[in-house]
GROMACS .gro file of C-alpha atoms in nm:
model
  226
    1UNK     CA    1   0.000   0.000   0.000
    2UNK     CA    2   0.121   0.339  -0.103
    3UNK     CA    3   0.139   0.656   0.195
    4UNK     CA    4  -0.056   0.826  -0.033
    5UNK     CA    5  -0.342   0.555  -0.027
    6UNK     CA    6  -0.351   0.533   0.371
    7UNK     CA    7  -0.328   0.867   0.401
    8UNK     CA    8  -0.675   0.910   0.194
    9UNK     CA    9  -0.837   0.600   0.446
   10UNK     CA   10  -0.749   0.759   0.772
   11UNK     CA   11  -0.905   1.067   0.648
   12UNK     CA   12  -1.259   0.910   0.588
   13UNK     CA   13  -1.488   0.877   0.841
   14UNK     CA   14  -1.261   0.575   1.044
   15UNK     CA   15  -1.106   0.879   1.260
   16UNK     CA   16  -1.413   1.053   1.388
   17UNK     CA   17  -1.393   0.917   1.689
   18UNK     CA   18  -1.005   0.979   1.727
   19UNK     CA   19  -1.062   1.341   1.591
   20UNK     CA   20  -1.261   1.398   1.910
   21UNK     CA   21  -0.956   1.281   2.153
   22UNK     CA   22  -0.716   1.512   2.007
   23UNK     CA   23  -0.605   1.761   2.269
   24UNK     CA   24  -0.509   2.074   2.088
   25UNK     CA   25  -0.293   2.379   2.221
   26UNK     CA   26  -0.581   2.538   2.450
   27UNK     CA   27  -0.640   2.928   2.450
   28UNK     CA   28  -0.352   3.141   2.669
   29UNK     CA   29  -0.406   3.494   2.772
   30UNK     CA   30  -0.258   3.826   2.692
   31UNK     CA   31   0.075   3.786   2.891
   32UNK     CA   32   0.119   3.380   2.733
   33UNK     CA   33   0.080   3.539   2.406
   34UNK     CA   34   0.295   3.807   2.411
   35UNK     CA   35   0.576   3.618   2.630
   36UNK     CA   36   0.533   3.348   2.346
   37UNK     CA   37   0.615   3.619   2.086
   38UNK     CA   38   0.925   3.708   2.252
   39UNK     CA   39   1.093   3.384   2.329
   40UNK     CA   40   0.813   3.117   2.239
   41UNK     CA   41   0.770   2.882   1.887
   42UNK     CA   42   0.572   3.025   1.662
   43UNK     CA   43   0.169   2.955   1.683
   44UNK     CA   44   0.071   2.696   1.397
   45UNK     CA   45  -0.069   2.863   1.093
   46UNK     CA   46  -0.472   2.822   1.066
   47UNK     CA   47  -0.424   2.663   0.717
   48UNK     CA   48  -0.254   2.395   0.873
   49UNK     CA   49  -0.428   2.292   1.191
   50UNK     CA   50  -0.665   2.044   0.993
   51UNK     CA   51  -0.347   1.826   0.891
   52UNK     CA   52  -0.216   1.909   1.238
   53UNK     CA   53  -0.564   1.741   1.377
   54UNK     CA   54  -0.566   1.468   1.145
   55UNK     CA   55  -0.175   1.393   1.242
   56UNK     CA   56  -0.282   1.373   1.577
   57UNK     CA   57  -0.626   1.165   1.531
   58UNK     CA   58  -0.417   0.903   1.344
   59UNK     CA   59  -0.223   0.870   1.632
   60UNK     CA   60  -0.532   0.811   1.813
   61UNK     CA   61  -0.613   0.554   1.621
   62UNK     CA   62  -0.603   0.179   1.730
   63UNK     CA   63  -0.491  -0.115   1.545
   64UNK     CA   64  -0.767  -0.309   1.414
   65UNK     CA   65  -0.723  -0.661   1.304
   66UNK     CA   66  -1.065  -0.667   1.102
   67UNK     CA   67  -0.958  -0.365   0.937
   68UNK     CA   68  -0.817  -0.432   0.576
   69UNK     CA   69  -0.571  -0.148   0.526
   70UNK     CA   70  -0.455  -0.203   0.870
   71UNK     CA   71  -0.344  -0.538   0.763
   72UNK     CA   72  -0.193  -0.408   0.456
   73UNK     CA   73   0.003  -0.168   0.593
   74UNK     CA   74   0.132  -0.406   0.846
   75UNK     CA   75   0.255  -0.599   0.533
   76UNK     CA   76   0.408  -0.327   0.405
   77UNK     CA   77   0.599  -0.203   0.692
   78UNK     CA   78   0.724  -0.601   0.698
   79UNK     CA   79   0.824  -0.618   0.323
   80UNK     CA   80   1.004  -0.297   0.365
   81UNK     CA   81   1.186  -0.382   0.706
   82UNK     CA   82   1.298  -0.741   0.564
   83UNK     CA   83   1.309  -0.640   0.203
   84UNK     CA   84   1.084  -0.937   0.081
   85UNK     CA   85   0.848  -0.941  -0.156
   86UNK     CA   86   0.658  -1.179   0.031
   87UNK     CA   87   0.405  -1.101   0.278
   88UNK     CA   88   0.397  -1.236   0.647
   89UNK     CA   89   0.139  -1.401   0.912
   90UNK     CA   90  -0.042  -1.148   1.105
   91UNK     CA   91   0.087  -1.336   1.380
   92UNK     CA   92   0.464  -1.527   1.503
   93UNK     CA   93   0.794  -1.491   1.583
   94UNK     CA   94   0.860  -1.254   1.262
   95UNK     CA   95   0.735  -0.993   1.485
   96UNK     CA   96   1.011  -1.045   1.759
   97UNK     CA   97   1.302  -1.053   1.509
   98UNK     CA   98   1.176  -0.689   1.417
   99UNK     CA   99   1.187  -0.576   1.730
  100UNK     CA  100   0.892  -0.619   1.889
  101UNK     CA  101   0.810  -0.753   2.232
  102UNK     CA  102   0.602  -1.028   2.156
  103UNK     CA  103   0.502  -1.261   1.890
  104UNK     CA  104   0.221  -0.980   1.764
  105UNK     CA  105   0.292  -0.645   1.605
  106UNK     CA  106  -0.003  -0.510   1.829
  107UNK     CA  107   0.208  -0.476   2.172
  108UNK     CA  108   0.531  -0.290   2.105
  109UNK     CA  109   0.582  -0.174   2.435
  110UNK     CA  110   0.405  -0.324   2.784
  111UNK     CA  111   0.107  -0.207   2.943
  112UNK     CA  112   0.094   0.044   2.575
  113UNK     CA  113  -0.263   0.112   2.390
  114UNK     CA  114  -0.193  -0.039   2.046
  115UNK     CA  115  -0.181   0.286   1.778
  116UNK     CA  116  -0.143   0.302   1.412
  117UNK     CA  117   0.220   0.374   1.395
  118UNK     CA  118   0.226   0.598   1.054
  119UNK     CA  119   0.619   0.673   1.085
  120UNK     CA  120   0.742   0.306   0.999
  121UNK     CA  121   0.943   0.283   0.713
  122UNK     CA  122   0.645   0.207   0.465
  123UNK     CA  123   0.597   0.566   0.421
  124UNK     CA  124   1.022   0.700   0.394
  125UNK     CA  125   1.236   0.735   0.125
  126UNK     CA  126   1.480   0.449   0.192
  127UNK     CA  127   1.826   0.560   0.088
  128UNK     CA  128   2.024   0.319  -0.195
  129UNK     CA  129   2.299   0.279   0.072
  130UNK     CA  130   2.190   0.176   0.414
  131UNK     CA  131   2.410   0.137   0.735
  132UNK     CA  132   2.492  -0.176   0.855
  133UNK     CA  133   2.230  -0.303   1.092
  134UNK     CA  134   2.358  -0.294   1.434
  135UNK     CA  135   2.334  -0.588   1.673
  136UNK     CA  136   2.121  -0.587   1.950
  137UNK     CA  137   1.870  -0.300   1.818
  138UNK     CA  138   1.561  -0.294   1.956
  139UNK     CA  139   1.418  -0.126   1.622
  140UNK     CA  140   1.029  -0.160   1.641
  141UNK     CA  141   0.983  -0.080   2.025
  142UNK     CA  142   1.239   0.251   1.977
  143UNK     CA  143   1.050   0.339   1.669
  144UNK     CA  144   0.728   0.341   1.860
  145UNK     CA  145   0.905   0.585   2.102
  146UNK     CA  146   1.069   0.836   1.811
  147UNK     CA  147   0.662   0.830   1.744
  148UNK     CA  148   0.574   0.912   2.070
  149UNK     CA  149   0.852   1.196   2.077
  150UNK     CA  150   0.786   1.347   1.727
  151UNK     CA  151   0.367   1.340   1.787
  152UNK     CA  152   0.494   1.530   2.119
  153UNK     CA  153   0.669   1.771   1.962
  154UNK     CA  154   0.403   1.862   1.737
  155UNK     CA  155   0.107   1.899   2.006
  156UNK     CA  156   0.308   2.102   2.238
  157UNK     CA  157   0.330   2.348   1.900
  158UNK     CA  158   0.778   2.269   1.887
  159UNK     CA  159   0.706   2.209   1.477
  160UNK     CA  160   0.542   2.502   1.409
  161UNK     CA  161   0.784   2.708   1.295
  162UNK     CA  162   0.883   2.415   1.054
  163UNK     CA  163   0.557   2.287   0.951
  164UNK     CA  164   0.501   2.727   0.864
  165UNK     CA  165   0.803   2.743   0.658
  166UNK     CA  166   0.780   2.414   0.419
  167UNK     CA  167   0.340   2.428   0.464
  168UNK     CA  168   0.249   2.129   0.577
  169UNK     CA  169   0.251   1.904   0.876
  170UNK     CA  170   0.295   1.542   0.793
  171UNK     CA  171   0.605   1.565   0.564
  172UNK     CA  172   0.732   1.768   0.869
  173UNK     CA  173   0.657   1.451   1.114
  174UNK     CA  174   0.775   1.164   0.853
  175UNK     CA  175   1.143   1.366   0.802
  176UNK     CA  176   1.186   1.457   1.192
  177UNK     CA  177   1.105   1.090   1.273
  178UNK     CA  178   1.371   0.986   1.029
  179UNK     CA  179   1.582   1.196   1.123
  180UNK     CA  180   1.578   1.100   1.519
  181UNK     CA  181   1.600   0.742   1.384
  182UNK     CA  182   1.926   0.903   1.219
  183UNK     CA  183   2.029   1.024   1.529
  184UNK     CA  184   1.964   0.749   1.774
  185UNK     CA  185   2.156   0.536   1.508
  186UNK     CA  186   2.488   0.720   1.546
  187UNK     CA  187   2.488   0.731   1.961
  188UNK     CA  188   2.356   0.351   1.938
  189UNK     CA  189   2.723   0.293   1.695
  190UNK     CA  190   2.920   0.547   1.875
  191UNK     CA  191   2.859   0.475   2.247
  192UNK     CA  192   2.825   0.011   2.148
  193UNK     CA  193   2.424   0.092   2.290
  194UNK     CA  194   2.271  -0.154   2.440
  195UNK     CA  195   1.902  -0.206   2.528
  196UNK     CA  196   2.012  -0.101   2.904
  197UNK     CA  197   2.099   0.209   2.725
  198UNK     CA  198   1.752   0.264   2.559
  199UNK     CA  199   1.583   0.482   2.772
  200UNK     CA  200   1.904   0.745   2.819
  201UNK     CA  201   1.967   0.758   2.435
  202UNK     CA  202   1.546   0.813   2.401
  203UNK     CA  203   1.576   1.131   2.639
  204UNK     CA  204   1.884   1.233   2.463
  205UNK     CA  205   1.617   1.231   2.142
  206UNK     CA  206   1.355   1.421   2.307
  207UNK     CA  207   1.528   1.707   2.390
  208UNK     CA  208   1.689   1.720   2.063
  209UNK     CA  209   1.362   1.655   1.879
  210UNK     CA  210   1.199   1.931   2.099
  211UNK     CA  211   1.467   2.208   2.107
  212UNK     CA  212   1.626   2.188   1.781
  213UNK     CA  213   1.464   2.017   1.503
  214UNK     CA  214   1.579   2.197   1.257
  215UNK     CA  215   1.911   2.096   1.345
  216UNK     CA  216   1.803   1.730   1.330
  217UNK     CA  217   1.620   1.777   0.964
  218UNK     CA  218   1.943   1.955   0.821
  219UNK     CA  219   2.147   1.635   0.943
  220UNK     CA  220   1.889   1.393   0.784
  221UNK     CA  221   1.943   1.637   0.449
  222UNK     CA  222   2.298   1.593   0.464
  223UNK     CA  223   2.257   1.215   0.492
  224UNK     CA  224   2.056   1.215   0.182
  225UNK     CA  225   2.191   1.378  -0.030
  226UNK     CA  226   2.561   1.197   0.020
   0.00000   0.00000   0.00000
């Protein structure tokens, strides 16, 4: 399944009820706004809060087994992870070797609400040369969290100055999240991570994805275009 093509799905009706769980940036007062101006991001343009609400509602949005693009995207993400053309079980030990904590695609993390997870690779440009793959890398279950970080960063309004100067939203979300992924990458190679490590690498990615994500984007460019 194309990005494009999910995409147009999770903007039918499937996400009304998500839609209503979003939690956008409430209303501030006179002396917010103004000490926003001076040292604050940016407020999101009004053009783009409907992709900004639809970003966040997919997020929102629970795995569903009976659901046929669901199931097709899982596919994807596998083909594209594994680099098979052939398609998987929805269920087995597949799962585990990608990272996962179980034998099912729909518990990444413990005790965690499965979501949609739109920033797997399905929907990246994969580069012709990829790095080695290191050992020991929990890929799926950090992946989850770059999610969590990046859909973070977007609700608490740290993308809006971003998302204003290139006009949209999602591209925005899909090149940050690769770009984190870029980061967490070279610590995991330069410091010989280890799972142990996860959680001090992942805070490490926060407060780069929240304070300077330009910075992270412009890195991501630079990988790119080598």
């Amino acid at each position: 399944i194309s990005f494009t093509e999910a995409l147009q799905h999770f903007q039918s009706a499937e996400l009304s009820a998500s839609r209503g769980k979003v939690r956008a940036p409430g209303r501030r007062g006179i002396l917010a706004a103004l000490l926003r101006c001076l040292r604050g991001p940016p407020r999101l343009r009004p053009q783009l809060r409907g992709e900004q609400e639809l970003a966040l509602a997919m997020a929102q949005c629970a795995l569903d087994d009976s659901e046929r693009v669901h199931m097709r995207i899982l596919q994807t993400i596998y083909r594209q992870l594994t680099r098979s053309r052939l398609g998987c079980p929805r269920y087995g030990a597949h799962w585990e070797e990608l990272g996962f904590q179980g034998r099912t695609v729909s518990s990444p993390l413990p005790g965690e609400i499965p979501k949609i997870h739109p920033n797997l690779p399905w929907n990246l440009p994969i580069p012709s040369q990829l790095p080695e793959p290191l050992p020991n890398f929990p890929f799926c279950i950090m992946s989850v969290n770059i999610t969590r970080i990046v859909i973070q960063a977007l609700q608490e309004e740290r993308l809006s100055r971003e998302c204003n100067r290139r006009q949209q939203v999602i591209g925005v979300l899909n090149d940050l999240y690769a770009a984190a992924f870029l980061r967490l990458s070279r610590l995991w190679e330069e410091q010989h991570g280890t799972v142990t490590d996860a959680s001090f690498f992942l805070k490490e990615l926060e407060l780069s994805t929240k304070k300077k994500p330009r910075q992270l984007l412009k890195s991501l460019e630079a990988y790119l275009s080598r």
